[in-house]
Each structure stands twice: as C-alpha cells, then as structure tokens.
XYZ file of C-alpha atoms in Angstrom:
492
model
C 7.524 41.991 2.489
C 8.369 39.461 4.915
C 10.225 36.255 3.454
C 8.153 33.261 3.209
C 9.028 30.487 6.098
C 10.657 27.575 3.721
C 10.052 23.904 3.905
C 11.880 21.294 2.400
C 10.010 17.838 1.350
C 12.403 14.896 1.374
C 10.697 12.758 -1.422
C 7.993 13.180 -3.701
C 6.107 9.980 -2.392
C 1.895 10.816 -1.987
C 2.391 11.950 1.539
C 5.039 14.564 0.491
C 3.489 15.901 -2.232
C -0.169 16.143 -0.881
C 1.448 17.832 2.510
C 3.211 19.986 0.298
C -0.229 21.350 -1.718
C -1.670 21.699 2.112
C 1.781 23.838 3.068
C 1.883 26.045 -0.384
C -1.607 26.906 -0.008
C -1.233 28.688 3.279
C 1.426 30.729 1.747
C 4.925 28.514 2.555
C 7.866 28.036 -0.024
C 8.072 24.617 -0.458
C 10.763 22.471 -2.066
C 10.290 18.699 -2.662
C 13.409 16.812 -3.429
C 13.228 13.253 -5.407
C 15.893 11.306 -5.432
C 14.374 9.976 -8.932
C 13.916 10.876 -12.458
C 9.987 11.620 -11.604
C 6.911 11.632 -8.458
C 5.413 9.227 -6.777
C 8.221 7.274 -4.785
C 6.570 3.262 -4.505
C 3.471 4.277 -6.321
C 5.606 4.463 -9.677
C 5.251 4.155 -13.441
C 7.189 1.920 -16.161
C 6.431 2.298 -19.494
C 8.588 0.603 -22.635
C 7.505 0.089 -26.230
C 4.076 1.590 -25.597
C 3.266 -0.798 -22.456
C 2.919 1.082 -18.886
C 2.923 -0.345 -15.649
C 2.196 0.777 -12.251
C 4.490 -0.843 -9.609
C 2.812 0.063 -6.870
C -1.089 -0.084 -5.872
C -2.975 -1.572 -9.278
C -6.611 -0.086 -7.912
C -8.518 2.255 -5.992
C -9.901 0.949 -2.412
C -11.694 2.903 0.265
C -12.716 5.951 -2.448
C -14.353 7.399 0.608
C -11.221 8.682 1.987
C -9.892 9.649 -1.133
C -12.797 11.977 -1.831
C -12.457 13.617 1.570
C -8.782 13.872 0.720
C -9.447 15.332 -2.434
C -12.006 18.090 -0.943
C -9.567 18.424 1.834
C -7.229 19.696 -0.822
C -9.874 21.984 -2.236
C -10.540 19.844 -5.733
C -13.676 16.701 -5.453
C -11.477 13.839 -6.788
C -13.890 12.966 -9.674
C -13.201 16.170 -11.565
C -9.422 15.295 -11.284
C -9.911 11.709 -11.959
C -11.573 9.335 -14.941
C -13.079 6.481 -12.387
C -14.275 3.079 -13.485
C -15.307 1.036 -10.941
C -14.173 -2.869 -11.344
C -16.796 -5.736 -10.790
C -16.237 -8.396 -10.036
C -13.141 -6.796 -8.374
C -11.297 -9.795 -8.210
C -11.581 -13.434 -9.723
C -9.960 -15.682 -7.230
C -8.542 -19.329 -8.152
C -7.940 -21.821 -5.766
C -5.770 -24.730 -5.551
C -8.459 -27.416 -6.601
C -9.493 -25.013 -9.700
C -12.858 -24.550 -7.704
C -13.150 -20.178 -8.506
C -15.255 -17.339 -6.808
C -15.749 -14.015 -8.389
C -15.842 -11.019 -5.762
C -18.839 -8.840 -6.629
C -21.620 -6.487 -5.377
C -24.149 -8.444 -6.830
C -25.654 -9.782 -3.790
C -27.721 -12.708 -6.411
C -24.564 -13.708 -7.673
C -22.742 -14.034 -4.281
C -25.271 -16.303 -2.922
C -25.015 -18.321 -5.621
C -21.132 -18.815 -5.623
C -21.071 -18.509 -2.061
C -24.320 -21.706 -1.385
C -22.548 -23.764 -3.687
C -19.175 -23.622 -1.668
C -20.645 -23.556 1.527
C -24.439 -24.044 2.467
C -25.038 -20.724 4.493
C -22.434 -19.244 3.333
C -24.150 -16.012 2.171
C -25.705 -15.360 5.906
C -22.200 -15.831 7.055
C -21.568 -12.907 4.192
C -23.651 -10.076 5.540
C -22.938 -11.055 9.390
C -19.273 -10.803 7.948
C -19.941 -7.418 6.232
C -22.370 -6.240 8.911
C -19.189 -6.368 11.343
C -16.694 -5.066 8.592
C -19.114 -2.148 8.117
C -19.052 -1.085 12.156
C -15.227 -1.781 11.953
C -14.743 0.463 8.811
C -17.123 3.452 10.293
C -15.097 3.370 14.105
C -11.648 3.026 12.122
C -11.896 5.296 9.901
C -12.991 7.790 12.205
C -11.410 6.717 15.507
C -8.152 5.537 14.149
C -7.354 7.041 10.539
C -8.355 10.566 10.743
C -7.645 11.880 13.741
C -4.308 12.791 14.491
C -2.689 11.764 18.039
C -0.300 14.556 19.200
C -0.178 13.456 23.050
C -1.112 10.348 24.364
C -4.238 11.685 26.016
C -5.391 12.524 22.398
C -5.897 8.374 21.964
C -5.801 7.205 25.299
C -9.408 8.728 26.683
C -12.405 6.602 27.517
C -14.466 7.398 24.296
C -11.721 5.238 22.825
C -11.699 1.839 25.551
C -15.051 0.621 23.861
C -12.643 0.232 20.545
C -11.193 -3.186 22.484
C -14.539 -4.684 21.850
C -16.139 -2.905 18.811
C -13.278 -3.181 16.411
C -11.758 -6.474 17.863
C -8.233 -5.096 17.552
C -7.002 -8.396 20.164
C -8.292 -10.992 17.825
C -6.422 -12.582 15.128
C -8.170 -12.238 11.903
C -8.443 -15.314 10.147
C -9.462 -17.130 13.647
C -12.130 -14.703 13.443
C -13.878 -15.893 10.348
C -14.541 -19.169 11.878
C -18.150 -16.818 13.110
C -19.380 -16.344 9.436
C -17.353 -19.468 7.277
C -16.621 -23.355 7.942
C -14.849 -23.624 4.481
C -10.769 -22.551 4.261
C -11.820 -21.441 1.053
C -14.196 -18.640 2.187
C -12.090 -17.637 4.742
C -8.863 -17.046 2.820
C -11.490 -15.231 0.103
C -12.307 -12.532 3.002
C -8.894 -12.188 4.552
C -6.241 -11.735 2.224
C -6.397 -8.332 1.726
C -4.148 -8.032 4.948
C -1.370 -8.636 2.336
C -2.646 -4.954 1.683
C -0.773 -3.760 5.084
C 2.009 -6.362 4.485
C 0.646 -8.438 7.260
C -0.782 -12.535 7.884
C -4.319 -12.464 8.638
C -3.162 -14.996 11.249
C -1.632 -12.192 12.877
C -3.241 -9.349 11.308
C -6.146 -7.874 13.619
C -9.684 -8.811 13.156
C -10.229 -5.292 12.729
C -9.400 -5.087 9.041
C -12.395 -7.059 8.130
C -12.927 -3.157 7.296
C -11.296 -4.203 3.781
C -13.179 -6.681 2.532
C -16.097 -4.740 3.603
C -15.182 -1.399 1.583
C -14.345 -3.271 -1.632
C -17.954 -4.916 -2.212
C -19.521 -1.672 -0.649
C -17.711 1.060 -1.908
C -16.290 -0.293 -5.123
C -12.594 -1.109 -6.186
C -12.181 1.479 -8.817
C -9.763 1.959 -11.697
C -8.360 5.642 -12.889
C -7.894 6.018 -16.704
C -4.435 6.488 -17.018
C -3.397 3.805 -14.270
C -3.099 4.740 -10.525
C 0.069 6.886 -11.755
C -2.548 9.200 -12.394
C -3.193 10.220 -9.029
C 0.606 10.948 -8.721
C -0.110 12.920 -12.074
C -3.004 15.066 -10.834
C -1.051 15.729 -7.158
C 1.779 16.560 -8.914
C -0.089 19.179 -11.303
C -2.063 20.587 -7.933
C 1.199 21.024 -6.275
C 2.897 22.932 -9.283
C -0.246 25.289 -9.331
C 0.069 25.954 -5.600
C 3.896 27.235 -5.944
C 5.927 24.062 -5.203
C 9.282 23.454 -6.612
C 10.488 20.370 -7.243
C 13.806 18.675 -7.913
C 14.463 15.327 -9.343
C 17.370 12.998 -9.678
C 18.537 14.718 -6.277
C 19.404 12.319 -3.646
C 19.684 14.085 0.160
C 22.659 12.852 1.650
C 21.774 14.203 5.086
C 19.298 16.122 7.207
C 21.691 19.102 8.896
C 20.965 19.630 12.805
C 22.368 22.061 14.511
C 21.793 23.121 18.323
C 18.519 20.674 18.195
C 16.824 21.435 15.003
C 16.813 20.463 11.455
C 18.192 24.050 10.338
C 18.408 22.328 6.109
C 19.438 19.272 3.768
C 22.905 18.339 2.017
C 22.413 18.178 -1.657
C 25.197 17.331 -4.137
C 27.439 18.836 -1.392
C 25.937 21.881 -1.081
C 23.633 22.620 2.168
C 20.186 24.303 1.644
C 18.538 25.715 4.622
C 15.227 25.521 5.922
C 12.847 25.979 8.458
C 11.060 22.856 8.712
C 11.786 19.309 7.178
C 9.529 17.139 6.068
C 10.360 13.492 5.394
C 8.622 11.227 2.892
C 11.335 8.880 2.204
C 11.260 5.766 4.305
C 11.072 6.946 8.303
C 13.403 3.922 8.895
C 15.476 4.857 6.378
C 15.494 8.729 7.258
C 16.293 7.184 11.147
C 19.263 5.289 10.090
C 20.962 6.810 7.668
C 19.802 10.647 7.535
C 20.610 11.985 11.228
C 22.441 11.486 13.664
C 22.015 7.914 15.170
C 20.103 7.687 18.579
C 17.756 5.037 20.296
C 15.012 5.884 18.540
C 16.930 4.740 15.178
C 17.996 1.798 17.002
C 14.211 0.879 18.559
C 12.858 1.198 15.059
C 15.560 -1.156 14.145
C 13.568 -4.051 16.392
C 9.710 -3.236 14.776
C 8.480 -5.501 12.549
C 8.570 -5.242 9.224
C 6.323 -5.915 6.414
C 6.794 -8.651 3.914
C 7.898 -7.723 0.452
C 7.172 -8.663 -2.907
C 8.589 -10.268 -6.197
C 6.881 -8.242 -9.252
C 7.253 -9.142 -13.125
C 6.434 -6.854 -15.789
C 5.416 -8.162 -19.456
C 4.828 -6.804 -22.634
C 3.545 -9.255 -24.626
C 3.099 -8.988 -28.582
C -0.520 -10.523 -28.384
C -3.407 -9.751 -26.145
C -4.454 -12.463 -23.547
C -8.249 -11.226 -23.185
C -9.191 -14.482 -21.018
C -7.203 -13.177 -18.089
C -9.797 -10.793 -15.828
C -8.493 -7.675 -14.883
C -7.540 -8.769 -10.912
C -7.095 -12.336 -10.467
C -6.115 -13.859 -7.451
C -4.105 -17.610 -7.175
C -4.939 -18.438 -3.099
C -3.086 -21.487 -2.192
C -4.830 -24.225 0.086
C -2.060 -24.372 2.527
C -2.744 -20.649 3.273
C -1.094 -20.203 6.392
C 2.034 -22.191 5.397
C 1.703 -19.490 2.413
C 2.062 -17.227 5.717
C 4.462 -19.063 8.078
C 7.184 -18.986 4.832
C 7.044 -15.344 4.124
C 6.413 -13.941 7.598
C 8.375 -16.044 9.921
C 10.340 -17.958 7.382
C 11.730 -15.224 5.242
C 11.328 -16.883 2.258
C 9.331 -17.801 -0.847
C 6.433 -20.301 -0.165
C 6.951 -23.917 -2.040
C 3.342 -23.300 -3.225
C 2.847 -19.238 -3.208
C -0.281 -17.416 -3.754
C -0.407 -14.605 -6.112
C -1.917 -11.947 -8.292
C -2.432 -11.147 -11.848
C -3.203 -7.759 -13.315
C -4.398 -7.033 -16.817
C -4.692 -3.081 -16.641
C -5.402 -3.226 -20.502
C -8.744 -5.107 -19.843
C -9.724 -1.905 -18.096
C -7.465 0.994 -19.974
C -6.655 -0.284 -23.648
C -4.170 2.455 -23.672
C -1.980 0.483 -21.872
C -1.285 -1.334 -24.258
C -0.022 -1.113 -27.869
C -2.991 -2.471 -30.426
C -3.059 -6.072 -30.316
C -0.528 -6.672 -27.678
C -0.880 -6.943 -24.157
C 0.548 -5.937 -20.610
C 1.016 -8.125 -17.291
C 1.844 -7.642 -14.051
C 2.334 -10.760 -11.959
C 3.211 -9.765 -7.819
C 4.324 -12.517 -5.697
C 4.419 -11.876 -1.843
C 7.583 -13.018 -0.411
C 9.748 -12.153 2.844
C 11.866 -9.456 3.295
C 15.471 -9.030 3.176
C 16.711 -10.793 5.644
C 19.774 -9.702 7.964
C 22.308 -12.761 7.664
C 22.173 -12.791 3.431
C 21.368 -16.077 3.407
C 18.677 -15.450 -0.044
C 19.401 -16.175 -3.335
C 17.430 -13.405 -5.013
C 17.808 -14.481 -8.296
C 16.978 -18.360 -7.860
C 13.880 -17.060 -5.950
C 12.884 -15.096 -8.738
C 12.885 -17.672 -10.997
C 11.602 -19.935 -9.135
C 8.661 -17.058 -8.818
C 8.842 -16.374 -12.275
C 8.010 -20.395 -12.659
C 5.103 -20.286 -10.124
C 3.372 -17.510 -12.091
C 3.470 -19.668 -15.425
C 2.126 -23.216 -13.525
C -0.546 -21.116 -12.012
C -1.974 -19.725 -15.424
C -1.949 -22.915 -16.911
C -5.001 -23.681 -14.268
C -6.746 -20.849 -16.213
C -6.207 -22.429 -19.650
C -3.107 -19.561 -20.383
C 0.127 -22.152 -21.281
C 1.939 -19.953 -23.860
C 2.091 -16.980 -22.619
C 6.120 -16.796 -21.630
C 6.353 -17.758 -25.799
C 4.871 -14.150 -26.139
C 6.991 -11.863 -23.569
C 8.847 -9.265 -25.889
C 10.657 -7.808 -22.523
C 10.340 -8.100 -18.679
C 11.442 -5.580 -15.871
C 11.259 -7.553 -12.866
C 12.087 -6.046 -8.766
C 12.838 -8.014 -5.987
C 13.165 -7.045 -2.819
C 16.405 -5.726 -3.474
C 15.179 -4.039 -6.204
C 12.664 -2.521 -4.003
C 15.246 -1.291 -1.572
C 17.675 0.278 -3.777
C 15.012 2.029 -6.233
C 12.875 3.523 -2.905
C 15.451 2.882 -0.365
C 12.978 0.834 1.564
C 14.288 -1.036 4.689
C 14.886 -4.375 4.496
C 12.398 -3.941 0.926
C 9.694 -3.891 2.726
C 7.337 -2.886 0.499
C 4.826 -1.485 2.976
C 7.058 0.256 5.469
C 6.214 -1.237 9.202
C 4.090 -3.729 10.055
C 0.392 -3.364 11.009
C 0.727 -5.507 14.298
C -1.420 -4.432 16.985
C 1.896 -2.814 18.673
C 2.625 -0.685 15.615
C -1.438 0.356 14.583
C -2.591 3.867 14.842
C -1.218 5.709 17.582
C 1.775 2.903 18.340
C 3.125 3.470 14.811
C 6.057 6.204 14.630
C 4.944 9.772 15.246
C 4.391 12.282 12.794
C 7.275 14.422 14.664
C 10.865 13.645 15.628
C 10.551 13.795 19.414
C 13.669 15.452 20.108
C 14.022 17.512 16.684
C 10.232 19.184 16.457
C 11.071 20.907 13.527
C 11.575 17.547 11.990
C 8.188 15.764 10.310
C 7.777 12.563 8.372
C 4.871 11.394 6.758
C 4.131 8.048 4.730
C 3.561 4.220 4.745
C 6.185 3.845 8.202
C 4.163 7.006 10.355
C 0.575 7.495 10.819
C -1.496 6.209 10.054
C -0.169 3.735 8.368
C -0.059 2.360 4.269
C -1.639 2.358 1.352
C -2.194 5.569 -1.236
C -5.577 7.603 0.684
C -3.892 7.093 4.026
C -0.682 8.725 2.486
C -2.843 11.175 1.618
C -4.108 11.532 5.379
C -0.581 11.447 6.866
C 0.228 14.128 4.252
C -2.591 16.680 5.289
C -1.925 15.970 9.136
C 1.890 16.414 9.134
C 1.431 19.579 7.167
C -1.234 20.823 10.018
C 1.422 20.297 12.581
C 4.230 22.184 10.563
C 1.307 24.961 10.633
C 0.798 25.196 13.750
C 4.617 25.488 14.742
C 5.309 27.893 12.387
C-alpha cells in the first residue's frame, strides 16, 4: 500500500486545525505541532479556582459563515455546538452616562435611537440596508473565494465592488449619511476594533458588522468560545490527526526550493507539505530563511493590540450585562493614541464581559468572573513603553469606568488576576509586535492584497490564519483553513 503523502501543521490555531480535518479526510497523515500545553493558539482558555476565561473572541458573529464552515467540514455546527443567542448584544455607555442597548427589537431601537437623535431610526435601516448589500458582495466576492492568480480578483465582475461596497471611503466619515450625533456613529462603527483597525481608517465596507450582529444574532456557545476549539479539536482526532503539544518548531527545513520538514527539539521530521498557522510574520522572520518578502512584511501595518484582565471574584456582580461597551466621547483621539500614537488613550474606551451571566458554569456558585479588554497600541520598535505603568494605569481606567454603572467595590472582591499585555501577547502566541489581530485591514492589505495563502518561491509552503486570507476573526480562520488545505490538494 502506498505511504500516505504527510503534512505537517505548524500550530494548532482554528485555521490549522480546521485545514487539517479538510487534509485527513481526503486520506493525508497529518501532524499538528503546538508550541503550547493545549489548541487553539489566540482563541485560548484560562481557568483557576473554578473560573474560565476565554482570551480571545468572547462571542459568536457572522454564524452564517460558521454554519457553512461547519457543513463544509461535513458536521451542521448546531449539533456540535449549544448556541444562545445574546440580546441586547451589547450595552454601550458613553462618556455623559447617556446608554444604548444594541438589539433586534426594531420597537426598542426606535425608541433609544428617537430619543438620541430625532430620525435616528430611518438613519438605522438606510444604515443596515447598505450593511446588508455590503455583507452579501463581501462575503461572497471577498471572503470565500480564494485568489490564486491575480486574474482570479482582478476581472470586471469585480470593478462594480469600488462602488457597491465603498472599499475607498473611510468608515466613520461614512456615517455622517444615516447619523448627526457622535454618539450614534461611534455605536455603529466600533466593531472595526474587530479587525484591529480605526473606523477613521477602516473601510466603509465593514458596515457589514454592525449589520450581521442585529441580523444574524451575536451568539454565545455553552462552554465559552473554547468550545469551538474543543469540538475542532475532537473532529480532527476522529479524522486521524496527530497532535503534539508543548513542541515549539525551531525552523522550517528547505532544501533545493522546498520545505522538505520541521526542526523539533533538534531532531528534523520530514514532510511533504507545510502548513503554517503560527503568525505568517512570525513564520517570515524567524522560521526560513530571510528574503524580501520577510523584509516587505516587515513595512505592513499592523493591528493594534490589547491590555486584558482576568478576575475571579468571590461574589457575583449580576448588574453588569453580559457585553458592555465604555465608548469614549473623544473617539477618534481614542484612535489617534492607539493607532498612530502607540500608546494608551488618556480616556480609553473599553469592554466588559460577564460570561457567567450567559454560562453559570463559569463560575464557581456565588462568585463571579470578569474579563475587562482595553485596546491599546502595539509594541512599538524603539522600547520606549512602560508596560507595566500602562497596565495599571488600564487596570485604573476599568475601575473609574464601572463606577458610572453603579459597580465601586468590585477590585475589594478580586481573589486573583491573570492579566496580558502586549508583551504577553507576543511571547504566549508569538505574535508580531502583539498584535493581536495579525495585519491590518487597510484597504492595501484586504482580501486579495493580504499575504497569500502560498510562499511564492517555496509552493510546498502554506500558511493560513489571522495575517493570510482572508483575513481575522474565528469563521474566517475557518475559511483560510478549508482554502489552504484545497491548494495543498491540488498540489499533491
């Protein structure tokens, strides 16, 4: 019987391990190798004294493409996964303690939304109406297909995408169509901190966000949003992968043009295709052989990063919602600090989850656990930050902004935090710079301008994840996943 062709998976992020289900099911050996203790790279799970947090993605946006994930894989995600769906998905607070609950119900919205803003609900379904044409063209123009030439994107079915999915205008100058009041329009656009991005830079194309949120439901696993690591990781094992944790890979072997294997604990194990999941920066810079497509990427833009605390707390808080969002009234000097500044705003907006309102396992009885995230700026290259001051001053920020909400003891009732910063970030998922969302989404690196899905010079070389194609978050992983492995197919 002939041998099975092998390929090795360099991280068990969701784009390795869903590739690797697609690979194992047409009949490859496939190895994934984590350089931690357990899956799901980024999208990871703490859990101390009963309390479990998820340090990556806290709920479930655009379920559509997870479902067609899921059936891609040969499983419909709702027999795999215990789905909630969360409304209001978020309760935002702004600076003035004026507050605006995010939900479907189209009666409520026009009643926050009139008393705000007089026409402010018209400017809500002109908003979504575009948001829903942007979601159908980028999701099917942008997302799923995959671009192996530059013919593939560059055709004329694809010009009309200049005007129908606005991709040259800046999306928070945008909103001035549907909303007059700052308010409103920070309330619609800061799910660009989704990509890592400004919505005074991001395009106006991912009104498709808001859009898919109050039309297709933010939705909640039970379990956490580990669990979709969980149910990968289970598919994988019944397909026939392997996988090895607490393995770093020191370096991707090439010999006479082609990734011929990895080096692992010194020892070199050979293979006939590579796929890499860790960071495609990182795999650039420090896992081959440096070349000017390493030092290119080494110019993109990179995404902002993120100061996250997590509490256990020996009583249960049950005023705080399960999403709520502090937006600050100088919004884009919120923007201008993290993006161009490198820094932590002097007035920072930020987010508060309470899985346990949602999943009282996540919690021990009568306690309570917290995630506060804090967007902040990346590493920068001349070490000029004081990680630990900004923390704290973070840390601070999170405590002044719950006291808006009525919450001023809570720090009396923190039995333990684990808290990343960026350099946490970088040295737990060896993400560049700690970026915690790989590359930008600027209009230079979207869709087919972000990295390719294949080394151009080593084709036996793949990479999938937040830094390729498509681009971030969890379903697109998933995407990125499923399309590398197609290529690695078809070469085979």
């Amino acid at each position: 019987m002939k041998k099975a062709n092998r390929v090795i998976v360099i991280g068990a992020g969701i784009g390795g391990i869903t590739a690797a289900i697609h690979l194992a099911k047409q009949g490859l050996s496939v190895t994934v190798i984590e350089k931690n203790s357990r899956p799901g790279g980024r999208c990871d799970r703490l859990s101390k004294d009963g309390h479990h947090f998820d340090t990556g993605p806290t709920l479930l946006v655009m379920p559509l493409l997870y479902e067609s994930e899921f059936a891609a894989l040969g499983t419909p995600m709702r027999e795999l996964l215990d789905l909630q769906r969360v409304d209001p998905t978020y309760h935002l607070v702004f600076d003035d303690g004026s507050k605006l609950a995010l939900t479907s119900d189209m009666k409520a919205m026009y009643e926050q939304l009139e008393a705000i803003e007089p026409g402010g609900f018209q400017g809500l379904l002109r908003y979504l109406d575009e948001g829903h044409r942007h979601y159908q063209l980028g999701i099917e123009r942008l997302v799923k297909p995959d671009f192996r030439k530059a013919i593939d994107f560059f055709q004329l079915r694809n010009l009309p995408l200049l005007h129908q999915v606005k991709p040259l205008a800046k999306h928070y100058a945008n909103m001035s169509a549907y909303f007059d009041d700052p308010r409103l329009k920070a309330a619609f656009t800061f799910q660009d901190v989704y990509m890592g991005l400004s919505p005074f830079e991001a395009p106006a194309t991912f009104s498709m966000m808001p859009y898919t949120e109050l039309s297709h439901g933010v939705w909640y696993p039970r379990g956490g949003m580990y669990e979709i690591v969980n149910v990968l990781t289970h598919l994988a094992q019944e397909a026939g992968v392997e996988f090895i944790f607490n393995t770093p890979v020191e370096k991707i072997n090439i010999t006479d043009g082609r990734a011929c294997g990895v080096l692992v604990d010194g020892t070199n194990l050979d293979a006939d295709a590579i796929l890499a999941n860790a960071d495609l920066p990182y795999v650039y810079q420090n896992l081959i052989p440096e070349d000017a497509h390493a030092r290119r990427l080494a110019h993109k833009r990179y995404s902002c990063s993120v100061i996250s605390f997590f509490w256990g707390l020996d009583k249960p808080f049950e005023s705080l919602p399960p999403h709520t969002l502090f937006l600050a009234n100088d919004f884009r000097a919120n923007f201008d600090s993290i993006i161009r500044d490198l820094d932590l705003p002097t007035n920072p907006s930020l987010y508060i989850h309470a899985p346990a309102r949602l999943d009282p396992t996540m919690a021990p009885d009568g306690q309570d656990t917290i995630i506060a995230i804090v967007p902040v700026g990346h590493i920068s290259g001349n070490g000029d930050q004081d990680w630990a001051v900004l923390r704290d001053h973070a840390r601070a920020h999170v405590f002044r902004r719950l006291r808006i909400l009525g919450v001023h003891d809570l720090q009396e009732h923190i039995k333990f935090e684990i808290n990343f910063t960026p350099l946490s970030w970088r040295k737990r998922y060896n993400l560049v710079n700690g970026s915690t969302h790989g590359l930008c989404h600027t209009l230079t690196q979207l869709g087919y301008f972000r990295p390719d899905l294949q080394h151009p010079r080593y084709r036996n070389l793949y990479f999938t994840g937040a830094s390729t194609r498509p681009g971030t978050g969890m379903p697109t992983a998933m995407v990125s996943g499923r399309q590398a492995a197609a290529r690695i197919m078809d070469n085979m």
